[in-house]
Coordinates of C-alpha atoms in Angstrom, one line a residue:
Chain M
M1 CA 20.2 -11.7 -12.9
A2 CA 22.3 -10.0 -10.2
W3 CA 22.4 -7.0 -12.5
L4 CA 18.5 -7.1 -12.9
H5 CA 18.1 -7.4 -9.1
T6 CA 20.4 -4.4 -8.5
W7 CA 18.8 -2.0 -10.8
A8 CA 15.1 -3.0 -10.4
G9 CA 15.8 -2.6 -6.7
L10 CA 17.5 0.8 -7.1
V11 CA 14.9 2.5 -9.3
T12 CA 12.0 1.4 -7.1
G13 CA 13.7 1.4 -3.8
W14 CA 12.8 5.1 -2.8
V15 CA 9.1 4.7 -3.6
M16 CA 8.8 1.2 -2.1
F17 CA 10.5 2.3 1.1
C18 CA 7.8 4.9 1.5
V19 CA 5.1 2.4 0.7
F20 CA 6.4 -0.2 3.1
V21 CA 6.9 2.2 6.0
T22 CA 3.5 3.8 5.7
G23 CA 1.9 0.5 4.9
T24 CA 3.6 -1.0 8.1
A25 CA 2.2 1.9 10.1
T26 CA -1.3 1.3 8.6
Y27 CA -1.4 -2.0 10.4
Y28 CA -2.3 0.2 13.3
R29 CA -4.3 2.8 11.4
S30 CA -7.3 2.8 13.9
D31 CA -4.9 3.2 16.8
I32 CA -3.2 6.2 15.1
S33 CA -6.7 7.6 14.2
L34 CA -7.7 7.2 18.0
W35 CA -4.6 9.0 19.1
M36 CA -5.1 11.8 16.6
R37 CA -8.6 12.6 17.7
P38 CA -8.0 12.8 21.6
E39 CA -11.5 14.6 22.0
V40 CA -13.4 11.5 21.0
R41 CA -14.0 8.8 23.4
A42 CA -15.8 5.6 22.8
A43 CA -19.6 5.8 23.4
A44 CA -22.0 2.7 23.0
V45 CA -24.6 3.6 20.4
E46 CA -27.1 1.2 19.0
P47 CA -26.2 0.6 15.4
G48 CA -29.9 1.2 14.4
V49 CA -30.0 4.5 16.3
A50 CA -26.7 5.6 14.8
A51 CA -27.9 4.6 11.3
E52 CA -31.1 6.9 11.8
R53 CA -28.9 9.8 13.1
G54 CA -26.9 9.6 10.1
A55 CA -29.8 9.4 7.7
A56 CA -31.4 12.3 9.6
Y57 CA -28.3 14.5 8.8
L58 CA -28.3 13.4 5.2
K59 CA -32.0 14.1 4.8
V60 CA -31.3 17.7 5.6
H61 CA -27.8 18.1 4.0
A62 CA -28.0 15.8 1.0
P63 CA -31.7 15.4 0.1
K64 CA -31.2 15.0 -3.7
A65 CA -28.2 12.5 -3.4
V66 CA -28.4 9.3 -5.5
A67 CA -26.8 7.2 -2.6
W68 CA -26.0 7.8 1.2
F69 CA -23.5 5.8 3.1
V70 CA -23.7 5.8 6.9
S71 CA -20.6 4.3 8.5
L72 CA -21.5 3.2 12.0
P73 CA -19.2 3.9 15.0
Q74 CA -17.1 0.9 16.0
E75 CA -14.9 0.3 19.0
E76 CA -11.7 1.5 17.2
R77 CA -13.6 4.3 15.3
P78 CA -16.2 5.9 17.7
L79 CA -17.5 8.4 15.0
L80 CA -20.4 8.4 12.8
D81 CA -19.0 9.1 9.1
V82 CA -21.7 9.9 6.5
Y83 CA -20.9 10.1 2.8
W84 CA -23.0 10.7 -0.3
F85 CA -23.0 11.1 -4.0
D86 CA -24.9 14.1 -5.5
S87 CA -24.7 12.4 -8.8
F88 CA -22.6 9.5 -10.3
D89 CA -20.4 12.2 -11.9
T90 CA -19.4 14.2 -9.0
P91 CA -17.0 13.1 -6.4
I92 CA -18.1 11.5 -3.0
K93 CA -18.8 14.0 -0.3
Q94 CA -18.2 13.3 3.5
A95 CA -19.1 14.7 6.8
T96 CA -17.9 13.4 10.2
L97 CA -20.8 13.4 12.9
D98 CA -20.7 12.8 16.7
A99 CA -22.2 9.4 17.2
G100 CA -24.0 10.4 20.4
T101 CA -25.8 13.6 18.9
G102 CA -25.9 13.1 15.1
Q103 CA -24.4 16.7 14.8
L104 CA -21.2 17.7 13.1
S105 CA -18.3 16.4 15.3
T106 CA -16.4 19.1 17.2
A107 CA -13.1 16.9 17.4
R108 CA -10.1 18.4 15.7
A109 CA -10.2 18.1 12.0
T110 CA -7.7 15.4 11.1
Q111 CA -7.2 12.6 8.4
G112 CA -5.9 10.5 11.2
G113 CA -4.4 7.1 10.3
D114 CA -6.0 7.4 7.0
F115 CA -3.4 10.0 5.9
L116 CA -0.6 7.3 6.0
Y117 CA -3.0 4.6 4.6
R118 CA -3.9 6.6 1.5
F119 CA -0.2 7.7 1.2
H120 CA 0.7 4.0 1.2
F121 CA -1.0 3.4 -2.3
E122 CA -1.6 6.9 -3.7
L123 CA 1.3 8.8 -2.4
Q124 CA -1.2 11.7 -1.8
M125 CA -1.3 12.3 -5.5
M126 CA -4.1 12.3 -7.8
P127 CA -5.5 8.8 -7.2
L128 CA -4.9 7.3 -10.6
V129 CA -1.4 8.8 -10.9
G130 CA -0.3 7.6 -7.5
R131 CA -1.8 4.2 -7.9
W132 CA 0.1 3.7 -11.1
I133 CA 3.3 4.8 -9.7
V134 CA 3.0 2.6 -6.6
G135 CA 1.6 -0.3 -8.7
A136 CA 4.3 0.0 -11.4
S137 CA 7.0 0.0 -8.6
A138 CA 5.5 -2.9 -6.8
L139 CA 5.6 -4.9 -10.1
I140 CA 9.4 -4.0 -10.6
L141 CA 9.8 -4.9 -6.9
L142 CA 8.4 -8.4 -7.7
V143 CA 10.8 -8.8 -10.5
A144 CA 13.6 -7.7 -8.1
L145 CA 12.5 -10.3 -5.6
V146 CA 12.3 -13.0 -8.0
S147 CA 15.5 -12.2 -9.6
G148 CA 17.0 -11.8 -6.2
I149 CA 15.9 -15.4 -5.3
V150 CA 17.3 -16.7 -8.6
T151 CA 20.7 -14.8 -7.5
H152 CA 21.0 -16.7 -4.5
R153 CA 22.2 -20.0 -5.2
R154 CA 23.4 -20.3 -1.5
I155 CA 20.3 -18.8 0.0
F156 CA 20.3 -21.2 3.1
S157 CA 24.0 -20.7 4.1
D158 CA 23.8 -17.0 3.3
F159 CA 21.1 -16.6 5.8
F160 CA 23.4 -17.8 8.6
T161 CA 26.2 -15.5 7.5
F162 CA 26.7 -12.1 9.0
R163 CA 30.2 -10.6 8.4
R164 CA 29.7 -7.3 10.0
D165 CA 33.4 -6.8 10.7
K166 CA 34.8 -8.0 7.3
S167 CA 34.2 -4.8 5.4
A168 CA 31.5 -2.2 5.2
Q169 CA 30.1 -3.6 2.0
R170 CA 29.9 -7.2 3.4
G171 CA 28.1 -6.0 6.5
W172 CA 25.5 -4.1 4.5
L173 CA 25.0 -7.1 2.1
D174 CA 24.6 -9.5 5.0
A175 CA 22.1 -7.2 6.6
H176 CA 20.2 -7.0 3.3
N177 CA 20.3 -10.8 3.0
V178 CA 19.2 -11.5 6.6
T179 CA 16.3 -9.1 6.7
G180 CA 15.3 -10.1 3.1
V181 CA 15.4 -13.8 3.5
L182 CA 14.1 -13.9 7.1
A183 CA 10.7 -12.4 6.1
L184 CA 10.9 -13.5 2.4
P185 CA 7.5 -15.2 2.4
F186 CA 6.0 -12.1 3.7
H187 CA 8.0 -9.8 1.3
L188 CA 6.5 -12.2 -1.7
M189 CA 3.0 -12.2 -0.3
I190 CA 2.8 -8.6 0.6
T191 CA 4.0 -7.4 -2.8
Y192 CA 1.9 -9.8 -4.9
T193 CA -1.3 -9.2 -2.9
G194 CA -0.5 -5.5 -2.9
I195 CA -0.6 -5.7 -6.6
V196 CA -3.8 -7.6 -6.5
T197 CA -5.5 -4.7 -4.5
L198 CA -4.6 -2.4 -7.6
A199 CA -5.3 -5.3 -10.1
F200 CA -8.3 -3.7 -11.9
T201 CA -6.4 -0.4 -12.2
L202 CA -3.2 -2.0 -13.6
M203 CA -4.7 -4.8 -15.6
P204 CA -8.2 -3.8 -16.6
W205 CA -8.1 -6.0 -19.8
G206 CA -10.1 -8.8 -18.5
I207 CA -13.0 -6.6 -17.7
A208 CA -12.5 -4.7 -21.0
S209 CA -12.8 -8.1 -23.0
A210 CA -15.5 -10.0 -21.0
Y211 CA -17.5 -7.1 -19.7
R212 CA -16.8 -4.5 -22.3
G213 CA -15.5 -2.3 -19.5
D214 CA -18.4 -2.6 -17.2
E215 CA -16.6 -3.0 -13.9
L216 CA -19.8 -2.8 -11.8
R217 CA -21.3 -5.8 -13.4
L218 CA -18.3 -7.9 -12.7
F219 CA -18.8 -7.1 -8.9
V220 CA -22.5 -7.9 -9.2
E221 CA -21.9 -11.1 -11.0
S222 CA -19.2 -12.2 -8.7
G223 CA -21.6 -11.5 -5.6
Q224 CA -19.7 -8.8 -4.2
S225 CA -22.1 -6.0 -4.5
P226 CA -25.9 -5.9 -5.2
A227 CA -27.3 -4.9 -8.6
W228 CA -28.2 -1.2 -8.9
R229 CA -31.9 -0.5 -8.9
A230 CA -32.7 2.5 -11.1
A231 CA -35.0 5.2 -9.5
A232 CA -38.6 5.1 -10.2
G233 CA -38.9 8.8 -10.5
R234 CA -41.7 9.0 -7.9
P235 CA -41.2 10.1 -4.4
A236 CA -42.1 7.8 -1.5
E237 CA -41.4 7.8 2.1
G238 CA -38.9 5.1 3.2
L239 CA -39.4 3.0 6.3
P240 CA -37.3 3.8 9.3
L241 CA -33.9 2.2 9.3
A242 CA -33.7 0.9 12.8
P243 CA -36.2 -2.0 12.4
L244 CA -34.6 -3.0 9.0
V245 CA -31.2 -3.0 10.6
A246 CA -32.5 -5.1 13.5
R247 CA -33.9 -7.6 11.0
A248 CA -30.6 -7.8 9.2
Q249 CA -28.8 -8.4 12.4
G250 CA -31.1 -11.2 13.2
E251 CA -29.5 -13.0 10.1
V252 CA -25.9 -12.2 10.3
S253 CA -23.8 -12.6 13.4
E254 CA -21.1 -10.1 12.4
P255 CA -21.0 -6.5 13.6
L256 CA -22.8 -4.1 11.4
E257 CA -20.4 -1.8 9.7
M258 CA -22.4 0.4 7.3
V259 CA -25.8 1.2 6.1
I260 CA -26.4 2.3 2.4
V261 CA -29.6 3.9 1.2
N262 CA -29.7 4.0 -2.6
N263 CA -32.0 6.6 -4.3
P264 CA -33.1 8.1 -0.9
G265 CA -36.7 9.3 -1.0
D266 CA -37.5 7.5 -4.3
A267 CA -40.2 4.8 -4.6
A268 CA -37.5 2.3 -5.9
A269 CA -35.2 3.1 -3.0
T270 CA -33.1 0.2 -1.4
V271 CA -31.5 0.1 2.0
V272 CA -28.3 -2.2 2.1
A273 CA -27.1 -3.5 5.6
V274 CA -23.2 -4.3 5.2
F275 CA -21.5 -6.4 7.8
E276 CA -18.0 -6.8 8.9
E277 CA -16.0 -9.7 7.3
P278 CA -16.7 -13.1 8.9
K279 CA -13.7 -14.8 10.5
G280 CA -11.3 -16.1 7.8
L281 CA -8.9 -14.6 5.3
A282 CA -11.4 -13.4 2.6
H283 CA -12.2 -9.8 2.3
R284 CA -15.9 -9.9 1.7
H285 CA -18.7 -8.3 3.5
P286 CA -22.1 -10.1 4.0
Q287 CA -24.9 -7.7 2.9
V288 CA -28.7 -7.7 3.1
V289 CA -30.6 -5.5 0.7
F290 CA -34.1 -4.4 1.5
D291 CA -36.8 -2.6 -0.5
A292 CA -36.8 0.8 1.5
T293 CA -40.5 1.3 1.2
S294 CA -41.9 -2.3 1.5
G295 CA -39.2 -3.8 3.7
D296 CA -39.0 -7.0 1.7
V297 CA -35.6 -8.6 1.4
I298 CA -34.5 -8.1 -2.3
T299 CA -31.2 -10.1 -2.0
R300 CA -28.7 -11.5 0.3
L301 CA -24.9 -11.6 -0.4
G302 CA -22.6 -13.8 1.4
T303 CA -20.6 -16.6 -0.2
L304 CA -18.4 -16.3 -3.2
K305 CA -17.4 -18.6 -6.0
P306 CA -13.9 -20.1 -5.8
A307 CA -11.9 -17.6 -7.9
A308 CA -13.6 -14.6 -6.3
H309 CA -13.0 -16.1 -3.0
V310 CA -9.2 -16.5 -3.8
F311 CA -9.1 -12.9 -5.1
T312 CA -10.7 -11.5 -2.0
S313 CA -8.5 -13.7 0.3
F314 CA -5.5 -12.0 -1.3
L315 CA -7.0 -8.7 -0.4
G316 CA -7.7 -9.9 3.1
L317 CA -4.1 -11.2 3.5
H318 CA -2.8 -7.9 2.5
E319 CA -4.9 -6.0 4.9
A320 CA -4.6 -8.5 7.7
H321 CA -8.0 -7.5 9.3
F322 CA -8.2 -11.2 10.3
A323 CA -5.1 -10.8 12.6
G324 CA -5.4 -10.5 16.2
P325 CA -3.0 -8.6 18.4
A326 CA -0.1 -11.1 18.4
L327 CA -0.2 -11.8 14.6
R328 CA -0.6 -8.0 14.0
V329 CA 2.7 -7.5 15.8
L330 CA 4.3 -10.1 13.6
F331 CA 3.1 -8.6 10.4
F332 CA 4.2 -5.2 11.8
L333 CA 7.6 -6.5 12.5
C334 CA 7.8 -8.3 8.9
G335 CA 6.9 -4.9 7.6
V336 CA 9.7 -3.3 9.4
M337 CA 12.0 -6.0 8.1
G338 CA 10.7 -5.3 4.6
S339 CA 11.5 -1.6 5.0
A340 CA 14.9 -2.4 6.3
T341 CA 15.7 -4.8 3.5
I342 CA 14.9 -1.9 1.1
A343 CA 16.9 0.6 3.0
T344 CA 19.9 -1.6 3.4
G345 CA 19.7 -2.5 -0.3
L346 CA 19.8 1.2 -1.2
V347 CA 22.7 1.9 1.1
L348 CA 24.5 -1.2 -0.2
W349 CA 24.3 0.1 -3.9
A350 CA 26.0 3.4 -2.8
V351 CA 28.6 1.8 -0.5
A352 CA 29.5 -0.8 -3.2
R353 CA 30.2 2.1 -5.5
A354 CA 32.2 4.3 -3.2
P355 CA 35.1 6.0 -4.9
K356 CA 38.7 5.2 -4.0
A357 CA 40.1 7.3 -1.1
G358 CA 40.7 10.8 -2.5
A359 CA 38.5 10.5 -5.4
A360 CA 35.5 12.7 -5.7
P361 CA 32.1 10.9 -6.1
G362 CA 30.4 11.2 -9.4
F363 CA 26.9 12.9 -9.9
G364 CA 25.1 9.6 -9.9
L365 CA 26.5 8.3 -6.7
R366 CA 25.9 11.8 -5.0
L367 CA 22.3 11.8 -6.3
V368 CA 21.7 8.3 -4.9
R369 CA 23.5 9.1 -1.5
G370 CA 21.3 12.2 -1.1
L371 CA 18.0 10.3 -2.2
N372 CA 18.9 7.6 0.3
L373 CA 19.3 9.9 3.1
G374 CA 16.4 12.1 2.2
T375 CA 14.1 9.1 2.0
I376 CA 15.3 6.8 4.7
L377 CA 15.5 9.5 7.4
G378 CA 13.4 12.1 5.6
L379 CA 10.1 10.0 5.8
P380 CA 10.4 9.3 9.5
I381 CA 11.0 12.9 10.0
G382 CA 7.9 13.8 8.2
I383 CA 5.9 11.2 10.1
A384 CA 7.0 12.5 13.5
A385 CA 6.3 16.1 12.4
F386 CA 2.9 15.0 11.2
F387 CA 2.1 13.5 14.7
L388 CA 3.5 16.8 16.5
A389 CA 1.3 18.9 14.2
N390 CA -1.7 17.1 15.2
R391 CA -1.2 18.1 18.8
L392 CA 0.3 21.5 18.2
L393 CA -2.0 23.1 15.3
P394 CA -4.8 25.1 16.8
V395 CA -7.9 23.0 16.9
E396 CA -10.1 25.7 15.3
L397 CA -7.6 26.4 12.3
D398 CA -9.1 26.5 8.9
A399 CA -8.4 23.4 6.6
R400 CA -6.6 21.9 9.6
A401 CA -6.5 18.4 8.2
T402 CA -4.8 19.7 5.1
W403 CA -2.3 21.7 7.3
E404 CA -1.3 18.5 9.1
G405 CA -0.4 17.0 5.6
G406 CA 1.4 20.3 4.7
V407 CA 3.6 19.9 7.8
F408 CA 4.3 16.2 6.9
F409 CA 5.5 17.2 3.4
G410 CA 7.1 20.4 4.7
A411 CA 9.4 18.7 7.2
W412 CA 10.2 15.9 4.9
G413 CA 11.0 18.4 2.1
V414 CA 13.5 20.1 4.3
A415 CA 15.1 17.1 5.5
A416 CA 15.5 16.0 1.6
L417 CA 17.0 19.3 0.7
V418 CA 19.5 19.1 3.5
S419 CA 20.3 15.5 2.3
L420 CA 20.8 16.4 -1.3
A421 CA 22.9 19.5 -0.3
R422 CA 25.4 17.4 1.9
P423 CA 25.0 13.7 1.6
H424 CA 27.8 12.8 4.0
A425 CA 28.1 10.4 6.9
R426 CA 27.8 13.3 9.3
T427 CA 24.5 14.2 8.1
W428 CA 23.2 10.5 8.5
R429 CA 24.2 11.1 12.3
E430 CA 22.6 14.4 12.8
M431 CA 19.4 13.6 10.8
G432 CA 19.0 10.3 12.6
M433 CA 19.4 12.2 16.0
A434 CA 16.8 14.8 14.8
A435 CA 14.4 12.1 13.8
A436 CA 14.8 10.3 17.2
L437 CA 14.2 13.6 19.1
L438 CA 11.1 14.3 17.1
F439 CA 9.6 10.8 17.8
L440 CA 10.7 11.1 21.5
A441 CA 9.0 14.5 21.7
V442 CA 5.6 13.1 20.5
P443 CA 4.5 11.5 23.9
V444 CA 5.9 14.6 25.8
V445 CA 4.0 17.0 23.7
G446 CA 0.9 14.7 23.8
A447 CA 0.9 14.6 27.6
L448 CA 1.3 18.4 27.8
T449 CA -1.5 19.3 25.2
T450 CA -4.2 16.7 26.2
D451 CA -5.6 15.3 29.3
R452 CA -6.1 11.6 28.3
G453 CA -3.6 10.4 30.9
L454 CA -2.5 6.9 30.2
D455 CA -5.0 6.2 27.5
F456 CA -2.5 6.1 24.7
L457 CA 0.2 4.1 26.5
G458 CA 0.8 1.6 23.6
F459 CA 1.0 4.6 21.1
D460 CA 3.5 6.4 23.3
A461 CA 5.6 3.3 23.9
A462 CA 5.8 2.8 20.1
M463 CA 7.0 6.4 19.7
V464 CA 9.7 6.0 22.4
A465 CA 10.7 2.6 20.8
I466 CA 11.0 4.2 17.4
G467 CA 12.9 7.2 18.7
L468 CA 15.3 5.0 20.8
L469 CA 16.0 2.8 17.7
L470 CA 16.7 5.8 15.4
A471 CA 19.1 7.2 18.2
W472 CA 20.9 3.8 18.5
G473 CA 21.3 3.8 14.6
A474 CA 22.6 7.3 14.6
R475 CA 25.1 6.4 17.3
K476 CA 26.2 3.3 15.5
V477 CA 27.0 5.4 12.3
S478 CA 28.9 8.0 14.3
R479 CA 30.9 5.3 16.2
Y480 CA 31.8 3.3 13.0
R481 CA 35.4 3.4 12.3
G482 CA 35.6 1.0 9.4
P483 CA 36.2 -2.7 9.1
A484 CA 37.4 -4.5 12.3
R485 CA 40.4 -6.2 10.5
A486 CA 41.6 -2.8 9.2
R487 CA 41.3 -1.3 12.6
A488 CA 43.3 -4.3 14.1
A489 CA 45.9 -3.8 11.5
V490 CA 46.7 -0.1 12.4
P491 CA 48.1 -0.7 15.9
D492 CA 50.2 -3.7 14.6
A493 CA 51.6 -1.4 11.9
L494 CA 52.4 1.2 14.4
A495 CA 54.0 -1.4 16.8
R496 CA 56.2 -2.5 14.0
A497 CA 57.2 0.9 13.0
Chain E
M1 CA 21.7 -10.6 -18.9
P2 CA 25.0 -11.1 -20.7
D3 CA 27.9 -8.8 -20.6
E4 CA 27.4 -7.9 -17.0
A5 CA 31.1 -7.6 -16.7
A6 CA 31.1 -5.0 -19.4
L7 CA 28.5 -2.9 -17.6
R8 CA 30.6 -2.6 -14.6
T9 CA 33.4 -0.8 -16.5
A10 CA 33.4 3.0 -16.2
D11 CA 32.1 3.7 -19.7
P12 CA 30.2 0.7 -21.1
G13 CA 29.8 2.4 -24.6
W14 CA 26.8 3.4 -26.6
R15 CA 26.2 -0.1 -28.2
L16 CA 25.9 -1.6 -24.7
R17 CA 23.8 1.3 -23.4
A18 CA 21.3 0.9 -26.4
A19 CA 21.2 -2.9 -25.9
V20 CA 20.3 -2.3 -22.1
A21 CA 17.7 0.4 -23.0
G22 CA 16.2 -2.0 -25.5
R23 CA 15.8 -4.7 -23.0
V24 CA 14.3 -2.3 -20.6
A25 CA 11.7 -1.0 -23.1
L26 CA 11.0 -4.6 -24.3
A27 CA 10.6 -5.9 -20.7
A28 CA 8.2 -3.1 -19.9
F29 CA 6.1 -2.7 -22.9
G30 CA 6.5 -6.1 -24.3
G31 CA 6.1 -7.9 -21.0
Y32 CA 2.9 -5.7 -20.3
G33 CA 1.6 -6.3 -23.7
V34 CA 1.8 -10.2 -23.4
A35 CA 0.2 -10.1 -20.0
A36 CA -2.6 -7.8 -21.2
L37 CA -3.3 -10.0 -24.1
A38 CA -3.3 -13.1 -21.9
T39 CA -5.7 -11.5 -19.4
A40 CA -8.1 -10.4 -22.1
F41 CA -8.0 -13.8 -23.9
L42 CA -8.3 -16.0 -20.8
S43 CA -11.2 -13.9 -19.4
L44 CA -13.2 -14.9 -22.6
V45 CA -12.2 -18.6 -22.9
L46 CA -11.5 -20.0 -19.4
P47 CA -14.3 -22.6 -18.9
M48 CA -16.0 -21.0 -15.9
A49 CA -18.4 -18.3 -15.1
R50 CA -17.5 -14.9 -16.6
S51 CA -16.8 -13.3 -13.3
E52 CA -14.6 -16.3 -12.2
A53 CA -12.6 -16.2 -15.6
V54 CA -11.9 -12.5 -15.1
A55 CA -10.7 -12.9 -11.6
T56 CA -8.6 -16.0 -12.5
A57 CA -7.0 -14.4 -15.6
T58 CA -6.3 -11.1 -13.7
L59 CA -4.6 -13.0 -10.9
L60 CA -2.5 -15.0 -13.3
S61 CA -1.6 -11.9 -15.3
F62 CA 0.9 -10.6 -12.8
A63 CA 2.8 -13.9 -12.7
I64 CA 2.9 -13.8 -16.6
L65 CA 4.2 -10.4 -16.4
V66 CA 7.0 -11.1 -14.1
G67 CA 7.8 -14.3 -16.1
A68 CA 8.0 -12.4 -19.2
V69 CA 10.3 -9.7 -17.7
I70 CA 12.7 -12.3 -16.4
W71 CA 12.7 -13.9 -19.7
V72 CA 13.7 -10.6 -21.5
F73 CA 16.6 -10.1 -19.2
S74 CA 17.9 -13.7 -19.2
A75 CA 17.6 -14.4 -23.0
R76 CA 21.0 -14.6 -24.8
T77 CA 20.3 -11.7 -27.3
L78 CA 17.8 -8.9 -27.6
A79 CA 16.4 -10.5 -30.8
R80 CA 15.8 -13.8 -29.1
A81 CA 14.3 -11.9 -26.2
A82 CA 12.0 -10.2 -28.7
L83 CA 11.1 -13.3 -30.4
G84 CA 10.3 -15.0 -27.4
L85 CA 7.6 -12.4 -26.6
A86 CA 6.4 -11.9 -30.2
V87 CA 5.4 -15.6 -30.8
P88 CA 3.1 -16.0 -27.6
G89 CA 2.0 -12.4 -28.1
G90 CA 1.0 -13.1 -31.6
L91 CA -0.8 -16.3 -30.8
L92 CA -2.6 -14.6 -28.0
A93 CA -3.7 -11.7 -30.2
L94 CA -4.9 -14.2 -32.7
G95 CA -6.8 -16.2 -30.1
L96 CA -8.4 -12.9 -28.6
W97 CA -9.5 -11.9 -32.0
L98 CA -11.2 -15.2 -32.6
A99 CA -12.7 -15.2 -29.1
L100 CA -14.0 -11.7 -29.4
T101 CA -15.9 -12.7 -32.5
L102 CA -17.1 -16.1 -31.2
V103 CA -17.8 -15.5 -27.5
E104 CA -21.0 -13.9 -26.6
T105 CA -20.0 -10.8 -24.4
V106 CA -23.3 -8.7 -24.8
P107 CA -23.9 -7.9 -21.1
A108 CA -26.2 -10.6 -19.6
A109 CA -29.3 -9.3 -17.7

């Protein structure tokens, strides 16, 4: 089983490191988004008023759409996002509006925290390809975790063992064990629930057999989405949204999250009021569905049957929407430990196979060393460059949001090329310092280019903390002189000589 | 996995390499195949509402998949590992075929 753990861990380690780091950052997705749109300030807008502003924009710009989605401004996202489908065969379209005016937002174009969130499960590839790569890697990681536990007959005593000074390999092994075992329940939970979020992509065969592939019907029958009402083909004026929204709010105490209009302008149009998840684990949204022209309630969605409840609870556990500030910090730290477990495991593989003094490392070892360095330090460099690009790229630049992503991949690519060209200990130190400086530069550049004062103190503190951690790590690597026993042996030998 | 010591040597030899490649292929495709058959079968026969059966079967499928992969790598020989997947896989395929002909899957209104 040790063999299985080693190799399953190695082949998925690089992808899973990226997934863990960006997933950990995603616990603070809305904070990152707020920081990346410094022009936007929270403004209190009545949900009903905001819904009508969004619908007014869509009436002009997407009159023939089959469905409108108006995502209402929230405290953590003070913008009005509208989405629409021109037909079911075309991709969804999107516009970001100013919640106060209902006009296109003038804030800088950016994907904000959503960039890291989507990277977390799609790697910014074609969605299906990215999801399969992440899903398959997660499945192999789950195998690595289970076989890692089987490997550990002494899991309890190993946990209290840290032999940093015995040898380089022992030190890395113990670091891998401590970070792995300390947060083991989290690692197992987050890997399994992460697979569940991609379940119907990875394992569509239940829907294929029981529903003949009709995924939508599954969600209707399990009470997660209302049945689709076909258009009547006759135009009809829909009722104003604000009173419908107010009636829905009278029934559900959660904040209103989204208003959907299906078949807008048609006699059979429906209006769906979607609310935030109630307290608890399950990721399920109460919904009230109205007939858009008569105002009658067609259906209400709320409670789920047991298996669907378990399924959505796994999604909720993964996304941790239920977590307050303290629990969120704990989730974040567990995510950091998961990233560290993977990183130390990757380094351990290379350290354990280091050639004898004087012998040249083989191609495989050089490749793993280069990929380790290019991933473990390349990704943080990319993220820091992404934040800096948000502040430094001109606000009026064409395709600005895409350029931010371009800077992320560009900086990471350069770091990876350097790593593959010279995968040495010295490069670890230099790139570690470079990453540290980039993170430390983020608050400075932010203060120089925006006038938000101390509004982003938490974000800036996090950047400084990450920068200092990287600098400390780089210093550690440069100060390392080999195992303590070997070091102590040298003066002894000299004294005897 | 047997022969772990042999794998640590500089050149494990083509026979061992082929055996390892065989296990990896069997674990990936065989393991997924058994999990997929189990999901399709259980979605039809679990005694609960159709949507509940699909949710339950899909949640279970990943545990089945991981269990199958661990089995493939822990079995003493490749042939034993293959047999250990083929028997449940064959039974599941038979059960799925029966269920598909007996269970009503025409979409309910």
